[in-house]
Coordinates of C-alpha atoms and ligand atoms in Angstrom, one line a residue:
M1 CA 46.3 69.0 -139.2
S2 CA 48.1 72.2 -138.5
T3 CA 50.1 71.9 -141.7
T4 CA 47.0 71.7 -143.9
V5 CA 45.0 74.8 -145.0
S6 CA 42.0 75.1 -142.8
R7 CA 38.9 74.4 -144.8
T8 CA 36.9 75.8 -141.8
A9 CA 38.4 79.3 -142.5
E10 CA 37.6 79.1 -146.2
H11 CA 34.0 78.1 -145.6
L12 CA 33.5 80.7 -142.9
A13 CA 35.0 83.4 -145.2
L14 CA 32.7 82.4 -148.1
A15 CA 29.5 82.3 -146.1
E16 CA 30.5 85.6 -144.5
A17 CA 31.0 87.2 -147.9
V18 CA 27.8 86.0 -149.5
T19 CA 25.2 85.8 -146.8
A20 CA 23.4 88.4 -144.7
H21 CA 24.9 88.8 -141.3
N22 CA 21.9 87.9 -139.2
Y23 CA 23.9 85.3 -137.2
S24 CA 27.4 85.3 -135.7
P25 CA 28.2 81.6 -135.8
L26 CA 31.0 79.9 -133.8
P27 CA 33.9 79.0 -136.1
V28 CA 32.8 75.4 -136.7
V29 CA 31.7 74.2 -140.1
V30 CA 29.8 71.0 -140.0
T31 CA 29.8 68.6 -142.9
A32 CA 28.4 65.4 -141.4
A33 CA 26.6 64.2 -138.3
E34 CA 25.1 61.1 -136.7
G35 CA 23.2 60.8 -133.4
A36 CA 24.7 63.3 -130.9
W37 CA 27.9 63.9 -132.8
V38 CA 28.9 66.2 -135.7
T39 CA 32.1 66.3 -137.8
D40 CA 33.5 69.5 -139.2
V41 CA 35.2 70.1 -142.6
D42 CA 38.7 69.6 -141.0
G43 CA 37.7 66.3 -139.5
R44 CA 37.2 67.3 -135.9
R45 CA 34.3 65.8 -134.0
Y46 CA 32.0 67.6 -131.5
L47 CA 29.3 66.6 -129.2
D48 CA 26.2 68.6 -130.2
C49 CA 24.8 70.1 -127.0
L50 CA 22.5 72.6 -128.8
A51 CA 20.7 70.1 -131.0
G52 CA 19.4 72.7 -133.4
Y53 CA 17.7 74.6 -130.6
S54 CA 15.8 71.3 -129.8
A55 CA 14.9 70.6 -133.5
L56 CA 17.2 67.6 -133.2
N57 CA 15.7 66.0 -130.1
F58 CA 16.0 62.6 -131.6
G59 CA 19.6 63.2 -132.8
H60 CA 21.1 63.7 -136.2
R61 CA 19.7 61.4 -138.9
H62 CA 17.7 59.1 -136.6
P63 CA 17.4 55.9 -138.6
A64 CA 13.6 55.7 -138.3
L65 CA 13.2 59.3 -139.4
V66 CA 15.6 59.1 -142.3
A67 CA 13.9 55.9 -143.4
A68 CA 10.5 57.6 -143.3
A69 CA 11.9 60.5 -145.4
R70 CA 13.7 58.2 -147.8
D71 CA 10.6 56.1 -148.4
Q72 CA 8.5 59.2 -149.0
L73 CA 11.0 60.7 -151.4
D74 CA 10.4 57.7 -153.6
R75 CA 6.6 58.3 -153.7
V76 CA 5.5 61.9 -153.6
T77 CA 6.8 65.0 -151.8
L78 CA 4.4 67.8 -152.5
T79 CA 0.8 68.0 -153.6
S80 CA -0.3 71.4 -152.2
R81 CA -3.5 71.4 -150.2
A82 CA -5.4 71.9 -153.4
F83 CA -5.4 68.1 -153.4
G84 CA -5.3 65.5 -150.7
N85 CA -2.3 63.3 -149.9
D86 CA -2.3 60.0 -148.1
R87 CA 0.2 61.0 -145.4
L88 CA -1.5 64.0 -143.9
G89 CA -4.6 62.3 -142.3
P90 CA -2.6 59.6 -140.4
F91 CA -0.1 62.1 -139.2
A92 CA -2.7 64.6 -138.0
R93 CA -4.8 61.9 -136.4
D94 CA -1.9 60.5 -134.4
L95 CA -0.5 64.0 -133.5
A96 CA -3.9 65.1 -132.2
A97 CA -4.1 61.9 -130.1
L98 CA -0.6 62.4 -128.7
A99 CA -1.7 65.9 -127.6
G100 CA -5.1 64.9 -126.4
M101 CA -6.7 67.3 -128.9
D102 CA -9.1 67.0 -131.9
L103 CA -7.6 68.9 -134.8
V104 CA -4.2 69.8 -136.4
L105 CA -3.4 72.8 -138.6
P106 CA -0.1 72.0 -140.3
M107 CA 2.4 74.7 -141.2
N108 CA 6.2 74.7 -141.7
T109 CA 8.2 76.9 -139.3
G110 CA 7.5 77.7 -135.7
A111 CA 6.9 81.4 -136.4
E112 CA 4.2 80.4 -138.9
A113 CA 2.5 78.2 -136.3
V114 CA 2.6 81.1 -133.8
E115 CA 1.1 83.4 -136.5
T116 CA -1.6 80.8 -137.1
A117 CA -2.4 80.6 -133.4
V118 CA -2.7 84.4 -133.2
K119 CA -5.1 84.4 -136.2
V120 CA -7.1 81.5 -134.8
A121 CA -7.3 83.1 -131.3
R122 CA -8.5 86.4 -132.8
R123 CA -11.2 84.8 -135.0
W124 CA -12.3 82.6 -132.1
G125 CA -12.6 85.7 -130.0
Y126 CA -14.9 87.4 -132.6
R127 CA -16.9 84.4 -133.6
V128 CA -17.2 82.4 -130.4
K129 CA -16.4 84.7 -127.5
G130 CA -18.2 87.7 -129.0
V131 CA -15.5 90.3 -128.8
P132 CA -16.4 93.3 -131.0
D133 CA -14.6 93.2 -134.4
G134 CA -11.1 94.6 -134.3
R135 CA -10.9 94.8 -130.5
A136 CA -9.2 91.4 -129.7
R137 CA -6.2 91.5 -127.4
I138 CA -3.6 88.8 -126.7
V139 CA -1.6 88.8 -123.5
V140 CA 2.1 87.7 -123.9
A141 CA 5.0 87.3 -121.5
A142 CA 8.1 89.5 -121.3
G143 CA 11.3 87.8 -122.2
G144 CA 9.5 85.3 -124.4
F145 CA 10.5 84.2 -127.9
H146 CA 8.0 83.2 -130.5
G147 CA 9.8 83.7 -133.9
R148 CA 10.8 86.5 -136.3
T149 CA 7.8 87.7 -138.2
T150 CA 6.9 91.4 -137.9
T151 CA 3.8 90.7 -135.8
I152 CA 5.8 88.4 -133.5
V153 CA 8.8 90.7 -133.0
G154 CA 6.3 93.5 -132.5
F155 CA 5.4 92.0 -129.1
S156 CA 8.9 90.9 -128.3
T157 CA 10.6 92.7 -125.4
D158 CA 14.1 92.1 -126.9
P159 CA 15.2 95.4 -128.4
V160 CA 17.6 93.6 -130.8
A161 CA 14.8 91.7 -132.3
R162 CA 12.6 94.8 -132.8
D163 CA 14.9 97.6 -133.7
G164 CA 14.3 99.0 -137.1
F165 CA 11.4 96.7 -138.0
G166 CA 8.3 98.7 -137.0
P167 CA 5.5 99.7 -137.4
F168 CA 4.2 96.7 -135.5
T169 CA 0.8 94.9 -135.2
P170 CA -1.3 96.2 -132.4
G171 CA -3.4 94.1 -130.0
F172 CA -0.8 92.6 -127.6
D173 CA -0.3 93.2 -123.9
V174 CA 3.0 92.3 -122.3
V175 CA 3.1 91.0 -118.6
P176 CA 6.1 89.9 -116.6
Y177 CA 6.7 86.1 -116.9
G178 CA 6.1 84.0 -113.9
D179 CA 3.8 86.6 -112.1
A180 CA 0.3 85.2 -112.0
A181 CA -1.2 88.2 -110.4
A182 CA 0.1 90.5 -113.1
L183 CA -1.2 88.2 -115.7
R184 CA -4.7 88.1 -114.1
A185 CA -4.7 91.9 -113.8
A186 CA -4.0 92.2 -117.6
L187 CA -7.0 90.1 -118.7
T188 CA -10.0 92.1 -119.9
P189 CA -13.3 91.0 -121.6
E190 CA -11.5 91.7 -124.9
T191 CA -8.6 89.3 -124.2
V192 CA -8.9 86.4 -126.5
A193 CA -5.8 84.5 -125.5
V194 CA -2.7 84.2 -123.3
L195 CA 0.3 83.2 -125.4
L196 CA 3.4 82.0 -123.6
E197 CA 6.1 79.4 -123.4
P198 CA 5.7 76.9 -120.4
V199 CA 9.5 77.2 -120.1
Q200 CA 11.2 80.2 -121.8
G201 CA 13.8 78.6 -124.0
E202 CA 15.6 81.5 -125.8
A203 CA 15.5 83.5 -122.5
G204 CA 17.9 81.0 -121.1
V205 CA 15.7 78.0 -120.0
V206 CA 13.7 80.2 -117.6
V207 CA 11.4 78.0 -115.5
P208 CA 8.4 79.7 -114.0
P209 CA 7.5 79.3 -110.3
P210 CA 5.6 76.1 -109.4
G211 CA 1.9 76.6 -109.9
Y212 CA 2.3 79.4 -112.4
L213 CA 1.0 77.4 -115.4
A214 CA -2.0 76.2 -113.3
A215 CA -2.7 79.8 -112.4
V216 CA -2.5 80.9 -116.0
R217 CA -5.0 78.1 -116.8
A218 CA -7.4 79.2 -114.1
A219 CA -7.1 82.9 -115.1
C220 CA -7.9 82.1 -118.7
D221 CA -10.9 80.0 -117.6
E222 CA -12.2 82.9 -115.5
A223 CA -11.7 85.5 -118.3
G224 CA -12.9 83.2 -121.1
A225 CA -9.6 83.5 -122.9
L226 CA -7.7 80.7 -124.7
F227 CA -4.4 79.4 -123.1
V228 CA -2.0 79.1 -126.1
A229 CA 1.1 77.2 -125.1
D230 CA 4.1 77.8 -127.4
E231 CA 5.8 74.4 -127.0
V232 CA 7.9 74.8 -130.2
Q233 CA 11.1 74.4 -128.1
S234 CA 9.9 72.9 -124.8
G235 CA 7.6 70.3 -126.4
L236 CA 8.1 66.8 -127.8
G237 CA 10.2 65.2 -125.1
R238 CA 12.8 67.8 -124.2
T239 CA 11.6 68.4 -120.6
G240 CA 11.0 64.7 -119.7
A241 CA 7.4 64.8 -120.7
T242 CA 5.7 65.0 -124.1
F243 CA 4.8 68.6 -123.3
A244 CA 6.3 70.9 -120.7
C245 CA 2.7 71.7 -119.6
D246 CA 2.3 68.0 -118.6
L247 CA 4.9 68.5 -115.8
E248 CA 2.5 70.9 -114.1
G249 CA -0.6 68.9 -114.9
V250 CA -1.9 71.7 -117.1
T251 CA -3.7 71.3 -120.4
P252 CA -3.8 74.4 -122.6
D253 CA -6.4 75.1 -125.2
V254 CA -3.9 75.3 -128.0
Y255 CA -0.5 73.8 -128.5
V256 CA 2.0 75.4 -130.9
L257 CA 4.5 72.9 -132.1
G258 CA 7.5 73.0 -134.4
K259 CA 11.3 72.3 -134.3
A260 CA 11.5 68.6 -133.3
L261 CA 8.3 67.9 -135.1
G262 CA 10.4 67.9 -138.3
G263 CA 12.9 65.4 -136.8
G264 CA 15.8 67.8 -137.7
I265 CA 15.1 66.9 -141.3
L266 CA 12.8 69.5 -142.6
P267 CA 10.6 72.3 -141.1
V268 CA 7.3 70.9 -139.8
S269 CA 5.1 72.9 -137.4
A270 CA 1.5 72.7 -136.3
V271 CA -1.2 74.2 -134.2
V272 CA -3.0 71.5 -132.3
A273 CA -6.3 72.3 -130.5
R274 CA -9.9 71.3 -129.8
R275 CA -12.5 71.3 -132.5
D276 CA -14.3 74.3 -131.0
V277 CA -11.1 76.4 -131.4
L278 CA -9.6 75.3 -134.7
G279 CA -13.1 74.9 -136.1
V280 CA -13.2 78.7 -136.8
V281 CA -10.8 78.2 -139.7
T282 CA -12.6 78.1 -143.0
P283 CA -11.5 77.4 -146.6
G284 CA -9.4 80.2 -148.0
S285 CA -9.0 82.0 -144.6
H286 CA -5.5 80.5 -143.9
G287 CA -3.0 78.3 -145.6
S288 CA 0.5 77.4 -146.7
T289 CA 1.8 75.9 -150.0
F290 CA 4.1 73.5 -148.1
G291 CA 2.1 73.0 -144.9
G292 CA 1.0 69.4 -144.5
N293 CA 3.0 68.2 -147.5
P294 CA 3.5 64.4 -147.7
L295 CA 7.2 64.5 -147.0
A296 CA 6.7 66.7 -143.9
A297 CA 3.7 64.5 -142.8
A298 CA 5.7 61.3 -143.2
V299 CA 8.6 62.6 -141.1
G300 CA 6.2 64.2 -138.6
H301 CA 4.3 61.0 -138.3
A302 CA 7.6 59.1 -137.6
V303 CA 8.4 61.6 -134.9
V304 CA 5.0 61.1 -133.3
R305 CA 5.6 57.3 -133.4
L306 CA 8.9 57.8 -131.5
L307 CA 7.2 59.9 -128.9
E308 CA 4.4 57.3 -128.5
T309 CA 6.9 54.9 -127.1
G310 CA 7.6 57.2 -124.1
E311 CA 11.3 56.2 -124.4
Y312 CA 12.6 59.7 -125.2
Q313 CA 10.6 61.4 -122.5
A314 CA 12.0 58.8 -120.0
R315 CA 15.6 59.4 -121.2
A316 CA 15.1 63.2 -120.9
R317 CA 13.9 62.6 -117.3
E318 CA 16.7 60.3 -116.3
L319 CA 19.6 62.0 -118.0
G320 CA 18.1 65.4 -117.0
A321 CA 18.2 64.4 -113.3
R322 CA 21.9 63.6 -113.7
L323 CA 22.6 66.8 -115.7
S324 CA 20.8 68.9 -113.0
A325 CA 22.8 67.2 -110.2
R326 CA 26.2 67.6 -112.0
L327 CA 25.5 71.2 -113.0
S328 CA 24.4 72.3 -109.6
E329 CA 27.9 71.3 -108.3
L330 CA 29.3 74.0 -110.5
V331 CA 27.4 76.8 -108.9
G332 CA 30.0 78.9 -107.1
S333 CA 32.8 77.6 -109.3
G334 CA 32.6 79.9 -112.3
V335 CA 28.8 79.5 -112.6
T336 CA 26.4 81.8 -110.8
A337 CA 23.1 79.9 -111.4
V338 CA 21.7 76.9 -113.2
R339 CA 18.1 76.2 -114.3
T340 CA 17.1 72.8 -115.6
R341 CA 13.9 71.1 -116.9
G342 CA 14.5 67.6 -118.2
L343 CA 17.5 67.4 -120.5
W344 CA 17.6 71.2 -120.9
A345 CA 19.6 73.6 -118.9
G346 CA 20.5 77.3 -118.7
V347 CA 23.9 77.8 -117.1
D348 CA 24.8 81.4 -116.1
V349 CA 28.5 81.8 -116.4
D350 CA 30.1 84.3 -113.9
P351 CA 30.4 87.4 -116.0
A352 CA 33.5 88.4 -114.0
L353 CA 35.3 85.5 -115.6
M354 CA 34.0 85.5 -119.2
N355 CA 30.9 86.1 -121.2
G356 CA 28.7 83.4 -122.7
A357 CA 30.1 83.7 -126.2
E358 CA 33.7 83.3 -124.9
A359 CA 32.6 80.2 -122.9
C360 CA 31.0 78.7 -126.0
R361 CA 34.1 79.4 -128.1
R362 CA 36.2 77.6 -125.5
L363 CA 33.8 74.7 -125.2
A364 CA 33.8 74.3 -129.0
A365 CA 37.6 74.3 -128.9
C366 CA 37.4 71.2 -126.6
G367 CA 34.7 69.4 -128.6
V368 CA 31.4 70.6 -127.1
L369 CA 29.0 72.6 -129.3
T370 CA 26.5 74.9 -127.6
K371 CA 25.4 78.6 -127.9
D372 CA 25.2 81.5 -125.6
T373 CA 22.0 83.5 -125.0
H374 CA 21.5 86.9 -123.4
G375 CA 25.1 87.6 -122.6
S376 CA 26.2 85.2 -119.9
T377 CA 23.9 82.2 -120.3
I378 CA 24.9 78.9 -122.0
R379 CA 22.0 76.7 -123.1
L380 CA 22.6 73.0 -122.9
A381 CA 20.1 70.9 -125.0
P382 CA 21.8 67.8 -126.2
P383 CA 19.9 65.3 -128.3
L384 CA 17.8 63.0 -126.2
V385 CA 19.8 60.1 -127.6
V386 CA 23.0 61.3 -125.9
T387 CA 24.5 58.7 -123.5
E388 CA 25.2 59.2 -119.8
E389 CA 28.9 59.0 -120.5
E390 CA 28.8 61.6 -123.2
L391 CA 26.8 63.9 -121.0
D392 CA 29.3 63.5 -118.2
W393 CA 32.1 64.2 -120.7
A394 CA 30.4 67.4 -121.8
V395 CA 29.8 68.6 -118.2
D396 CA 33.5 67.8 -117.4
R397 CA 34.5 70.1 -120.2
L398 CA 32.1 72.8 -119.2
A399 CA 33.5 72.6 -115.7
A400 CA 37.0 73.0 -117.0
V401 CA 36.1 75.9 -119.2
V402 CA 34.3 77.9 -116.5
T403 CA 37.2 77.3 -114.0
G404 CA 39.8 78.3 -116.7
Q405 CA 41.4 74.8 -116.9
T406 CA 40.9 74.0 -120.5
A407 CA 44.6 73.6 -121.4
G408 CA 45.2 70.1 -122.7
S409 CA 41.5 69.5 -123.6
S410 CA 40.9 68.8 -127.2
P411 CA 38.2 67.5 -129.5
R412 CA 37.7 63.8 -129.8
Ligands
PLP501 C1 12.3 78.6 -132.2 C2 11.0 79.1 -131.7 C3 10.0 79.6 -132.5 C4 10.2 79.9 -133.9 O1 10.4 78.8 -134.7 P1 11.1 79.0 -136.2 O2 11.0 77.6 -136.8 O3 12.5 79.4 -136.0 O4 10.2 80.0 -136.9 C5 8.7 79.9 -131.9 N1 8.5 79.7 -130.6 C6 9.5 79.2 -129.8 C7 9.2 78.9 -128.3 C8 10.7 78.9 -130.3 O5 11.7 78.4 -129.5

């Protein structure tokens, strides 16, 4: 291999030359993938422990999802919502049932679904709650991540996400995450919604204190505000339950879903809520050319069917318990803290040893793909189809990296 010209270097150089630099990828160029494994252009194999930021919860090219897509490709892929299609109704019916809700508003990306929820909450505030026009406020949590539109980055607390993109949409109040008293204090008669992640993914798998989500629920009820749970990353099996809110026995008014809803095949997102909330949307007031297209609905429906079995949630629970136990052994040996929820972990690498990006480079060099966030945190989110052996193998490599013993490790 060392005698051949690296195709990796060529591809990286090309992409670097002709694409905007809004990412700084690891030096791995993937050309094929199956299940939990990817293969790069130089023939090296890696265990994918990022899983497309949880868009690949069911692994790469899950046979049932690929079959659903392939079947639909041979029928019809796009109609626009100017006409009906025979895939949207069954998908929405079963997604609403999975979520215990009434209605679905299909979109494409997670950010679009968040935008949709913001619009729905505001209109609900004016038309149902009776907030004076133009006065609606939405309470959000510091450290959260909800996407990249100008409205969304406008209420982000991450300076890198905001810098140079103003002016921003008004109407948002930021409170510290995990502090129920601060949240309660921020609610006013003009608050139409509280929007937050039940577990903050991009922040580094930040799990709020026990009882926080129930306190958010109660505060919203008292203030007559909607609880909008952004489960784009935490939802659809990752945490060991269908929704992260389930783990706290809490039901929000609105779920925002995306990422894994498209099975890692195409962007599929949705706002899922009760009829009295989503009913405020009227023809012409909101839409998307691709939202609810038959290809997306066919794949999304197949995702819902996988989740109906409960198998993936159970795997996340069982493997997550193992992951949590194994990672906690590393605390004090190159790792300063670990947070887990199901098969999802934020691992804080001791910054005195190396930063998160360096740890991820070393992990990739020994066959494990993941990505750092916020300086020194590594996020582990392998596909839920990963085996226990593969998971152990990845944790062994992580242990070697954070203790500086990676010599001799190599990709499979
Ligand atoms: C990724 C993410 C989004 C945005 O989804 P995109 O498909 O990238 O627009 C929104 N909310 C949360 C919690 C996310 O993790």
